[in-house]
């Protein structure tokens, strides 16, 4: 079997026909050829991704799994179906959170199904782990990862490894690497061993490598996983040092530590809640005469609030505690020990309340100020080692009993005939009297009856009454409808059903000639009954035979022949190919469940002036899907918003207005617009020689076709046919270095020193990470120049594997009420001084990842780096240009009630508030609306200065003047501008300073009037504002976080 091509291949030897293997060849050729890859892999890795990060991480898991001897496949949640997903035995999900805690577009159908309480228990028997990706700047950080983890457990699946948490605002790649290194592979190997020990589910194929009935399963040792938590006193605590000593002791004792986590981390409580079965938690805590340290108090409080009494008991988790004191002298150590031990009892009490049992033996106590820490920590380590040894189990290793020789299944198998219609029942009774292969029962067809037969492993004949004109009887139509609407639990049972379809009719033809015509049309009756057969096949039941009978023209011989045909079907198993499953339960799947076969893409480029046919295929990944789905829209207006712009030095902010065409119509206030940027023409020009083209070729159409022939589809990296220039400018990210995937694809065509360097880079993830670091901003053509490659790259490999261009997101700066036909965004030019490549290049050269010639080439760079998208929008985009865009809603939405509104933004962060004041201008708001705006200088970069001032009520502080209506409505009650680089003699201020200055008003608006706060801008500004609000509101930052969860404080931050 060649799984990648999904066919069986033979290598014929010279005398094949003369040997004894010919009967075996016939059997192989008769076997079903469409065994799916999901039946071949140990682990299925599903990803939910918006920007491609989750997909990339999923591919990494697959690659590393193979290094661990685990077969895996990567699956897009876009193709989620209930049947396929529930059939998986071990699942890894890598899911990103998008927008306000929402699933990515490709995971939306899966999330709706998983959230539906009607599906509880549907995944019983499945094992899973989740890696969640998100951004800490958002209030519903990593919400999709958390919800997926909780939903799968509720649906009956078993968690085999703790949930991973990746934070894109920090180092998400490091978070991912730490999650994998914390015990993922051991957990998967353990789960695979358990699944193999259990054997295949009834009616499902065995996993790859699953031992057969007479084959011995390899023994696998399963140990309790060791989790270490430490609570450190910031001033003079010693818990961190003790934790380090404990880890060293574990290493020398051969104990594997799965996780080491500080109790100060916000996710510590989540780790405790997700401890796996039989885990051992070691808690090392600083405790003083005044009580446990703040980190331990936090854990105790969170466990009391979030973990019910006895909630962890079923997991049979154990814990071991080391209390750490830090006395100044022996006298104080002796006098304080009793009170410290008393305070430390809060920890075991909390764990025991949750259902966690202590490890056998005395409590462990060390005074790091006067005692030998090594000695006590060694005692703790010995107690841990003893506990793990006593609770270690071995799975497998016993040969399964030999199976008795197979006998004809139908001789041992009961048969039930389920009838849909009166004439179907008449035919069933006639067949039952002639059946010779076991007992036969006849009953009416119903969901319950079929499900019962599936559970009992009874072979079923579904007899369906049809009229002579090819229509179904009422009973048969009713059965088909019931099957289509079957509940998930019934569908799961019916997947085990093996059935033969029997179409039954009774014609009224009289003479032999007429009966001959009826006989010629008898085959059409079988197709008339296909709605019932298809409904069962879609669920996953296996059809072994399809037959028809005309009661008017049947005799005993014909009925016996019919019995023989059906018996042969059950003996042979699933004959033929069942119809592809094209739906799923509850209507959750967006696409067909059948998995199309794709060919190998071959690059095609037309002559100048020629055309190419439309490519046959579908998007290759999440990012490619954006290219296909994005709406094309025209640029209507563009203007500079700064009073003194200087684009050459990175000082420019532009307003861009595009038409709200197609899917962009009906955009939401405060929503997000995703725009596909374009590469700098200089970067496009620089890569052309690398792939053998010139600027004259940019207008030539290109496409991808299957090398196997025109009937095959291909995975398309972007819509084709398109111009070569568009492919390079719009779809390839030329502002970054090649990815590992691209280097692996290009490696074969390289030679000499360049090939050796690429091999080193592929094998050294740290070197590749160093080269890809954001501050360096090394581009595609710079990399190949450093490598000494100036030509000879294969254009097909380059275009298929070049990192994909990602859409950039901007907060919408217009109101759909004021501008229904256009969308406005506000964009500041991103810029900083270029960093020299010299130091990094020299380091990579020393590691053998770049040739010696690269050192001399590393000096010459442009003095300033500009952001790819912001430079395109600021300097090259023109009115009339066409852009590709998508829009979605965001949490930046005005409250439904008439309550105070506090808007806080700096720089381009004022964008949503421009839409707010335009919306408020057309509403009936009477409660106060305050705007805090920050920029550098009132005469240089006060964005929307005139519009902003025109929106402020006249005579702030003077009621009579404020009530005057002069011109358009003025919705903003008060404006507070802050300038960080003011004119000479004025004090610099930031928006958070003004927030503090207006603390009395803000407190009254929030506490007494139910107001809402909206923050938009850089992370530094947003964090400063949240801190200021924590100082103003009763309850401090905890109150701020509670209001964020409630939706009354909404922060959208970046950078």
Tab-separated table of N, CA, C and O in Angstrom, residues 15 226 234 239 278 424 435 549 608 649 736 775 785 867 915 936:
chain	number	residue	atom	x	y	z
A	15	UNK	N	8.247	-14.724	-13.077
A	15	UNK	CA	7.430	-15.937	-13.139
A	15	UNK	C	6.212	-15.850	-12.216
A	15	UNK	O	5.784	-16.848	-11.646
A	226	UNK	N	4.523	13.738	36.706
A	226	UNK	CA	4.989	14.550	37.831
A	226	UNK	C	4.883	16.037	37.491
A	226	UNK	O	5.496	16.513	36.524
A	234	UNK	N	8.582	36.992	47.374
A	234	UNK	CA	9.445	37.865	46.586
A	234	UNK	C	10.635	38.404	47.388
A	234	UNK	O	11.728	38.561	46.865
A	239	UNK	N	11.771	29.207	48.036
A	239	UNK	CA	11.065	28.137	47.327
A	239	UNK	C	11.623	27.909	45.931
A	239	UNK	O	11.726	26.768	45.473
A	278	UNK	N	-4.084	10.094	37.764
A	278	UNK	CA	-2.966	9.491	38.491
A	278	UNK	C	-1.748	10.404	38.573
A	278	UNK	O	-0.660	9.947	38.939
A	424	UNK	N	-43.481	-4.966	0.819
A	424	UNK	CA	-42.149	-5.316	1.315
A	424	UNK	C	-42.246	-6.411	2.368
A	424	UNK	O	-41.428	-7.329	2.408
A	435	UNK	N	-34.989	-19.030	3.524
A	435	UNK	CA	-33.618	-18.711	3.983
A	435	UNK	C	-32.998	-19.934	4.644
A	435	UNK	O	-33.619	-20.573	5.491
A	549	UNK	N	-36.987	-7.138	-6.516
A	549	UNK	CA	-37.867	-8.269	-6.779
A	549	UNK	C	-39.254	-7.757	-7.152
A	549	UNK	O	-39.743	-6.797	-6.553
A	608	UNK	N	3.249	35.625	-23.758
A	608	UNK	CA	2.714	36.975	-23.621
A	608	UNK	C	1.513	37.149	-24.551
A	608	UNK	O	1.565	36.837	-25.719
A	649	UNK	N	10.656	59.669	6.951
A	649	UNK	CA	11.107	59.363	8.303
A	649	UNK	C	10.026	58.637	9.100
A	649	UNK	O	10.072	58.590	10.335
A	736	UNK	N	10.022	38.551	4.115
A	736	UNK	CA	10.576	37.684	5.152
A	736	UNK	C	11.431	36.600	4.537
A	736	UNK	O	11.404	36.377	3.312
A	775	UNK	N	13.061	41.947	14.714
A	775	UNK	CA	13.856	43.179	14.628
A	775	UNK	C	14.795	43.206	13.433
A	775	UNK	O	15.163	44.265	12.941
A	785	UNK	N	20.567	36.138	-1.433
A	785	UNK	CA	21.828	36.818	-1.762
A	785	UNK	C	22.908	36.440	-0.755
A	785	UNK	O	24.062	36.173	-1.126
A	867	UNK	N	7.049	49.146	7.419
A	867	UNK	CA	6.096	48.053	7.420
A	867	UNK	C	5.528	47.831	6.031
A	867	UNK	O	5.194	48.793	5.330
A	915	UNK	N	-16.058	56.608	14.108
A	915	UNK	CA	-17.330	55.970	13.774
A	915	UNK	C	-18.349	56.141	14.882
A	915	UNK	O	-19.534	56.349	14.623
A	936	UNK	N	1.325	63.325	19.636
A	936	UNK	CA	2.577	63.986	20.020
A	936	UNK	C	2.391	65.486	20.202
A	936	UNK	O	2.728	66.040	21.248
